[in-house]
Amino acid sequence: MKQQSERLGQEKIPSLMVRFSVPAFIGMFVMAFYNIADTFFIARGIGTVGVAALSIAFPLQLIITAFAAAIGIGGASIISRRLGENRLDEANKIFGNVIWLVGFLSVLMVVAALAFLEPILITFGATEEILPYAAEYLSIILYGAIFQAFAMSMNNVVRSEGNAKMAMLTMVISAGLNIVLDPIFIFTLDMGMAGAAIATVISQAVGAIWLYLYFRAGKSSLEFRWIGLLPDWRVVREITQIGSATFVRQTAGSLMFIAVNWMLVIYGGESAVAIFGIINRIMMFAIMPMFGIVQGMQPIIGFNYGAKLHHRVSETLKLGIGVSTVMAIFVWVVTMLFPGAMMSVFSTDPEVISGGEEAMRFIFLIVPIIGFQMVTGGLYQALGKAKISFILSMARQLIFLIPLVLILPSFLGLTGVWLAFPIADGLAFLLSLFFVWRDRHKLFQKTPAAKLRQAEAHS
């Protein structure tokens, strides 16, 4: 194995968390900043209807990327444990199947989406005014989906073998290029929504090529081999079982967007859809760094769980919960104090700013508990506990949020849509707390003495 994989079981946990989480944090922060910049440029170049079109288009993008994320995270969970068990050949086999699945499913999804694009957008809540903008944007974005899917899945694999810096560089290069290209295509070339989409596709293609060259150069513990025409279905089943939690979470996010957009059109109109589009980008900017913490801890937990170094698993979990909670509290303070100022960055429309100020305070009301919830979900994925990961992924959006979004507006109007978010967060937190409390003896068990002595000798 390469040195970056071996250090997962030897280096001190705080040092490993810094080594893995800081690059993931930076990468996710840059990606989040890209989302903010993209929304800003579209808001300034096209206006409120352009931001509303982004919000309508977002569910379809989520569904497609859900496949890539599920395969990447499912495969990465297995790969990190196989590397921890020193089974390099099997780790390479998993890697090959990840590549096959991502390529096949992304092409299938893109063809289906392009064939039924306008009916899909209408189903997602597009009005007559929003539909042309959303269709123009997505008809181009979809052609870059295979690049995005490859980069997303491979980045998880890179992180699973311990090379967090490479994963960070991929996100920084892709997102940074997109931020540079957006104003050129939107303003200088006067291409509007199409310009924003072209900038994104170019950036995704560059990120995919960058990762391909990394594996071909032999810098990885894994080998980029010809994988054959058919996958190993036993391996595929294991990947999809673990990755199903991620797929359900992102697909549930898509369904949540559809439900929210429909209710916003009914109770608030196009300006409310634009408000939600802006707040969602702010939310992504706020929580993506917490995903960096989760992504940083997952290969550490997976490797040490496979190596039976249980004390290192529990130490990583405690540190991850503590750091992510501090970050969530900081987000809560900022959003409670300055919601109007944040909305005014994206819009000059007084209706959007005043409505967004109220909506943001509702949606971010109990954000301090989100860190625990996110770390818990990442924990069970890293351990390969597919059923619990699946339940936790379904809980917030599918089980709690969507029913609340559909029910509460009947009694509270537009406020009911916004209030559904903190209630769902609270219920999902309680469910996560239940599983951690139930499994506390397994999660915090001691490492066998022989393994402990071996680990101490290596360190």
XYZ file of C-alpha atoms in Angstrom:
459
model
C 0.000 0.000 0.000
C 1.007 3.606 -0.521
C 2.138 5.557 2.534
C -1.021 7.707 2.518
C -3.100 4.570 3.223
C -0.817 3.147 5.925
C -0.835 6.323 8.042
C -4.603 5.886 8.620
C -3.888 3.239 11.248
C -0.751 4.766 12.763
C -0.839 8.562 12.989
C -2.491 10.322 15.937
C -6.209 10.980 15.397
C -6.168 14.802 15.827
C -3.302 15.015 13.350
C -5.123 12.718 10.912
C -8.327 14.735 11.248
C -6.404 17.896 10.390
C -4.659 16.153 7.498
C -7.903 14.762 6.075
C -10.576 17.238 7.126
C -8.760 20.485 6.327
C -8.305 19.598 2.626
C -11.888 18.291 2.499
C -13.049 21.452 4.294
C -11.210 23.683 1.814
C -12.508 21.713 -1.150
C -16.099 21.784 0.064
C -15.793 25.460 0.991
C -14.634 26.308 -2.525
C -17.481 24.246 -4.016
C -19.933 26.039 -1.744
C -18.452 29.385 -2.721
C -18.916 28.423 -6.375
C -22.627 27.792 -5.706
C -22.903 31.205 -4.067
C -21.007 32.904 -6.922
C -23.080 31.100 -9.559
C -26.292 32.304 -7.913
C -24.889 35.820 -7.560
C -23.910 36.095 -11.235
C -27.235 34.690 -12.419
C -29.169 36.975 -10.062
C -27.277 40.028 -11.336
C -27.238 38.965 -14.984
C -30.715 37.462 -15.430
C -32.653 38.528 -12.325
C -35.126 36.882 -9.955
C -36.532 34.598 -12.659
C -33.026 33.210 -13.290
C -32.578 32.319 -9.624
C -36.045 30.733 -9.600
C -35.029 28.679 -12.671
C -31.950 27.417 -10.788
C -34.210 26.317 -7.940
C -36.518 24.460 -10.345
C -33.594 22.813 -12.164
C -31.810 21.755 -8.979
C -33.885 18.607 -8.202
C -32.979 16.985 -11.528
C -29.299 17.757 -10.968
C -29.594 16.208 -7.506
C -31.121 12.995 -8.859
C -28.299 12.503 -11.369
C -25.511 13.313 -8.921
C -27.205 11.075 -6.330
C -26.182 8.028 -8.376
C -22.552 9.155 -8.580
C -22.379 10.067 -4.894
C -23.968 6.774 -3.850
C -21.572 4.683 -5.934
C -18.547 6.761 -4.931
C -19.278 6.729 -1.194
C -20.408 3.080 -1.216
C -17.273 2.020 -3.065
C -15.039 4.242 -0.928
C -16.402 2.724 2.292
C -15.492 -0.777 1.090
C -12.136 0.273 -0.361
C -10.992 1.939 2.881
C -11.868 -1.193 4.875
C -10.152 -3.498 2.360
C -7.035 -1.341 2.547
C -7.234 -1.530 6.345
C -7.374 -5.325 6.021
C -4.386 -5.187 3.598
C -6.469 -6.735 0.758
C -5.197 -4.555 -2.082
C -6.341 -6.801 -4.952
C -9.913 -6.749 -3.697
C -9.749 -2.974 -3.228
C -8.739 -2.682 -6.894
C -11.647 -4.894 -7.891
C -14.066 -2.612 -6.049
C -12.456 0.374 -7.800
C -13.071 -1.114 -11.237
C -16.718 -1.748 -10.470
C -17.166 1.833 -9.256
C -15.909 3.124 -12.614
C -18.204 0.795 -14.567
C -21.290 1.711 -12.560
C -20.715 5.461 -12.730
C -20.240 5.442 -16.498
C -23.260 3.258 -17.237
C -25.746 4.941 -14.892
C -24.777 8.536 -15.695
C -25.238 7.982 -19.464
C -28.580 6.248 -18.858
C -29.850 9.077 -16.656
C -28.767 11.839 -19.045
C -30.462 10.233 -22.053
C -33.705 9.805 -20.112
C -33.607 13.367 -18.745
C -32.989 14.978 -22.151
C -35.826 12.982 -23.716
C -38.408 14.290 -21.222
C -36.857 17.573 -20.096
C -39.798 19.993 -20.344
C -42.410 17.626 -18.826
C -39.992 16.952 -15.955
C -39.497 20.673 -15.280
C -43.236 21.327 -15.352
C -43.684 18.500 -12.851
C -41.001 20.122 -10.698
C -43.083 23.320 -10.501
C -41.843 25.446 -13.413
C -44.259 28.208 -14.380
C -44.588 29.556 -17.940
C -42.131 32.341 -17.134
C -39.536 30.112 -15.428
C -39.683 27.134 -17.840
C -37.618 28.573 -20.770
C -34.787 29.626 -18.442
C -34.691 26.285 -16.598
C -34.839 24.289 -19.860
C -32.068 26.369 -21.467
C -29.829 25.850 -18.443
C -30.414 22.116 -17.990
C -30.277 21.168 -21.667
C -26.590 22.157 -21.561
C -25.751 21.070 -17.985
C -26.880 17.507 -18.712
C -24.150 17.034 -21.333
C -21.546 17.547 -18.613
C -23.206 15.167 -16.156
C -20.926 12.245 -17.010
C -17.868 14.379 -16.151
C -19.451 15.479 -12.883
C -20.427 11.901 -11.996
C -16.926 10.574 -12.693
C -15.230 13.351 -10.702
C -17.611 13.014 -7.752
C -17.236 9.235 -7.429
C -13.462 9.223 -8.004
C -12.946 11.973 -5.444
C -14.557 9.774 -2.798
C -12.266 6.909 -3.817
C -9.192 9.170 -3.624
C -10.245 10.235 -0.142
C -10.846 6.626 0.949
C -7.192 5.698 0.296
C -5.945 8.641 2.341
C -5.074 11.247 -0.296
C -7.266 14.094 0.960
C -5.037 16.752 -0.632
C -5.676 15.400 -4.126
C -9.414 15.342 -3.512
C -9.226 18.956 -2.354
C -7.251 20.061 -5.407
C -9.823 18.502 -7.722
C -12.643 20.521 -6.169
C -10.583 23.718 -6.009
C -9.544 23.478 -9.671
C -13.045 22.688 -10.938
C -14.921 25.215 -8.782
C -12.263 27.906 -9.179
C -12.357 27.612 -12.965
C -16.162 27.802 -12.876
C -16.082 31.014 -10.832
C -13.693 32.571 -13.370
C -15.692 31.425 -16.414
C -19.170 32.388 -15.116
C -18.877 36.183 -15.556
C -17.088 35.730 -18.886
C -19.893 33.659 -20.398
C -22.799 35.426 -18.648
C -21.711 39.070 -19.017
C -18.798 39.424 -21.486
C -20.252 37.008 -24.046
C -23.846 37.912 -23.048
C -25.006 34.270 -23.023
C -27.216 34.395 -19.924
C -28.372 31.051 -18.514
C -26.667 29.167 -21.357
C -23.383 30.857 -20.454
C -23.646 29.758 -16.822
C -24.293 26.180 -17.958
C -21.384 26.131 -20.450
C -19.003 27.426 -17.770
C -20.107 24.607 -15.464
C -19.693 21.863 -18.090
C -16.170 23.025 -19.000
C -15.163 23.091 -15.324
C -16.573 19.606 -14.691
C -14.705 18.195 -17.681
C -11.417 19.670 -16.434
C -11.984 18.120 -12.975
C -12.671 14.680 -14.502
C -9.545 14.820 -16.694
C -7.439 15.894 -13.698
C -8.542 12.786 -11.734
C -8.058 10.459 -14.690
C -4.464 11.657 -15.082
C -3.864 11.123 -11.332
C -4.811 7.438 -11.510
C -2.985 6.873 -14.788
C 0.204 8.381 -13.302
C 0.386 5.599 -10.661
C 0.162 7.963 -7.683
C -2.694 6.000 -6.135
C -2.751 2.804 -4.081
C -5.296 1.680 -6.696
C -4.683 0.828 -10.345
C -6.660 2.226 -13.270
C -7.202 -1.011 -15.203
C -9.445 -2.067 -18.065
C -12.484 -3.284 -16.208
C -14.182 -5.478 -18.790
C -17.692 -5.353 -20.209
C -19.538 -6.709 -17.174
C -19.226 -5.895 -13.474
C -19.039 -8.320 -10.557
C -22.655 -8.323 -9.354
C -21.697 -9.375 -5.829
C -19.493 -6.314 -5.570
C -22.155 -4.129 -7.185
C -24.680 -5.286 -4.600
C -22.351 -4.413 -1.720
C -21.552 -0.985 -3.200
C -25.205 -0.143 -3.776
C -26.279 -1.367 -0.335
C -23.862 0.977 1.415
C -24.317 3.809 -1.071
C -28.105 3.543 -0.914
C -28.100 5.839 2.122
C -26.461 8.610 0.101
C -28.723 7.965 -2.880
C -31.848 8.117 -0.738
C -30.668 11.285 1.011
C -29.991 13.127 -2.249
C -33.064 11.776 -4.015
C -35.125 12.721 -0.989
C -33.541 16.162 -1.299
C -34.798 16.292 -4.878
C -38.309 15.265 -3.851
C -38.155 17.822 -1.041
C -37.261 20.544 -3.539
C -40.171 19.573 -5.762
C -42.616 19.613 -2.826
C -41.265 22.932 -1.497
C -41.306 24.595 -4.935
C -44.895 23.503 -5.529
C -46.056 24.869 -2.184
C -44.100 28.085 -2.692
C -45.710 28.651 -6.101
C -49.137 28.175 -4.480
C -48.583 30.263 -1.342
C -45.880 32.744 -2.340
C -45.408 32.874 -6.114
C -42.197 33.101 -8.119
C -40.512 35.449 -5.639
C -40.876 32.801 -2.912
C -39.276 30.208 -5.227
C -36.377 32.617 -5.770
C -36.089 33.174 -1.987
C -35.777 29.444 -1.411
C -33.235 29.147 -4.227
C -31.052 31.789 -2.579
C -31.427 30.376 0.948
C -30.617 26.883 -0.295
C -27.331 28.137 -1.755
C -26.549 29.889 1.526
C -27.388 26.676 3.394
C -25.062 24.692 1.138
C -22.335 27.259 1.732
C -22.892 26.946 5.498
C -23.006 23.153 5.819
C -20.578 22.028 3.100
C -17.565 22.661 5.367
C -19.252 20.319 7.885
C -19.417 17.731 5.123
C -15.670 18.268 4.881
C -15.355 17.119 8.504
C -17.511 14.070 7.745
C -15.543 13.218 4.612
C -12.285 13.640 6.502
C -13.291 11.266 9.275
C -14.827 8.527 7.076
C -11.596 6.975 5.702
C -10.072 7.112 9.210
C -13.044 5.297 10.711
C -13.340 2.814 7.827
C -9.637 1.888 7.852
C -9.382 1.529 11.648
C -12.656 -0.386 11.884
C -11.307 -2.816 9.287
C -8.025 -3.027 11.243
C -9.999 -3.584 14.524
C -8.473 -0.508 16.152
C -11.708 0.412 17.926
C -10.232 3.052 20.222
C -9.233 5.055 17.147
C -12.767 4.780 15.748
C -14.353 6.209 18.919
C -11.741 8.965 19.218
C -12.397 10.041 15.626
C -16.158 10.055 16.205
C -15.953 12.242 19.318
C -13.652 14.727 17.616
C -15.858 14.897 14.523
C -18.982 15.613 16.587
C -17.236 18.327 18.603
C -15.755 20.207 15.645
C -18.895 20.037 13.485
C -21.066 21.270 16.359
C -18.835 24.305 16.921
C -19.067 25.101 13.210
C -22.861 24.743 13.266
C -23.160 27.143 16.215
C -21.114 29.743 14.326
C -23.422 29.401 11.298
C -26.467 29.856 13.542
C -25.128 33.069 15.085
C -24.338 34.630 11.687
C -27.663 33.718 10.070
C -29.691 34.907 13.039
C -27.923 38.284 13.156
C -27.531 39.183 9.464
C -30.240 37.511 7.317
C -31.261 40.689 5.506
C -27.694 41.626 4.605
C -27.097 38.131 3.236
C -30.225 38.226 1.055
C -29.356 41.672 -0.313
C -26.119 40.268 -1.776
C -28.205 38.265 -4.271
C -31.176 40.503 -4.928
C -32.213 44.146 -5.023
C -35.913 43.203 -4.965
C -37.384 44.485 -1.635
C -39.954 41.650 -1.615
C -37.241 39.006 -1.952
C -35.044 40.621 0.729
C -37.783 41.086 3.357
C -39.357 37.684 2.698
C -35.946 36.005 2.710
C -35.028 37.544 6.058
C -38.016 35.894 7.758
C -37.560 32.597 5.902
C -33.869 32.338 6.773
C -34.477 32.779 10.487
C -37.007 29.919 10.409
C -34.912 27.542 8.281
C -31.718 28.051 10.333
C -33.530 28.070 13.692
C -31.960 24.911 15.174
C -28.881 24.547 12.959
C -26.577 23.902 16.007
C -27.789 20.265 16.131
C -27.067 19.539 12.460
C -23.373 18.770 13.055
C -24.202 15.768 15.247
C -26.733 14.509 12.718
C -24.311 14.761 9.791
C -21.443 13.058 11.623
C -23.711 10.212 12.736
C -24.843 9.546 9.176
C -21.233 9.541 7.971
C -20.232 7.204 10.793
C -22.625 4.411 9.864
C -21.672 4.678 6.198
C -17.974 4.369 7.052
C -18.723 1.295 9.176
C -20.680 -0.299 6.323
C -23.932 -0.365 8.336
C -26.184 0.016 5.314
C -29.581 -0.317 7.027
C -28.975 2.345 9.678
C -27.403 4.694 7.115
C -30.454 4.186 4.934
C -32.866 5.020 7.766
C -30.936 8.115 8.823
C -30.746 9.310 5.223
C -34.484 8.947 4.746
C -35.404 10.495 8.079
C -34.975 14.244 7.712
C -36.237 14.880 4.212
C -38.398 11.934 3.232
C -40.012 10.883 6.509
C -40.238 14.236 8.307
C -39.722 17.257 6.038
C -41.840 16.441 2.976
C -45.012 15.572 4.959
C -44.555 18.706 7.091
C -44.082 20.892 3.992
C -47.287 19.512 2.496
C -49.365 19.762 5.698
C -48.302 22.901 7.586
C -49.038 25.481 4.826
C -52.720 24.491 4.972
C -52.801 25.978 8.483
C -50.004 28.579 8.444
C -49.648 29.563 4.773
C -46.162 30.440 3.539
C -44.821 30.447 7.113
C -45.733 26.756 7.330
C -43.266 25.948 4.542
C -40.407 27.653 6.390
C -41.386 26.231 9.802
C -41.277 22.665 8.456
C -37.466 22.810 8.245
C -36.553 23.271 11.949
C -39.198 20.762 13.057
C -37.808 18.130 10.664
C -34.241 18.872 11.825
C -35.243 18.348 15.457
C -36.945 15.018 14.759
C -34.002 13.753 12.668
C -31.593 14.728 15.456
C -33.559 12.678 17.997
C -33.448 9.645 15.694
C -29.667 9.976 15.241
C -29.232 10.314 19.003
C -31.251 7.139 19.533
C -28.988 5.034 17.274
C -25.758 6.362 18.796
C -27.077 5.724 22.325
C -28.252 2.246 21.366
C -24.875 1.331 19.815
C -22.688 3.172 22.343
C -21.067 -0.041 23.655
C -20.087 -1.136 20.125
C -18.969 2.322 19.038
C -16.847 2.970 22.106
C -15.456 -0.534 22.719
C -11.790 -1.113 23.524
C -9.218 -2.297 21.025
C -7.947 -5.886 21.591
C -4.653 -5.813 23.513
C -2.662 -7.458 20.706
C -3.889 -4.946 18.151
C -3.206 -2.083 20.560
C 0.406 -3.184 21.096
C 0.859 -3.562 17.329
C -0.519 -0.064 16.683
C 1.686 1.456 19.388
C 4.745 -0.256 17.903
C 3.989 1.209 14.446
C 3.399 4.711 15.799
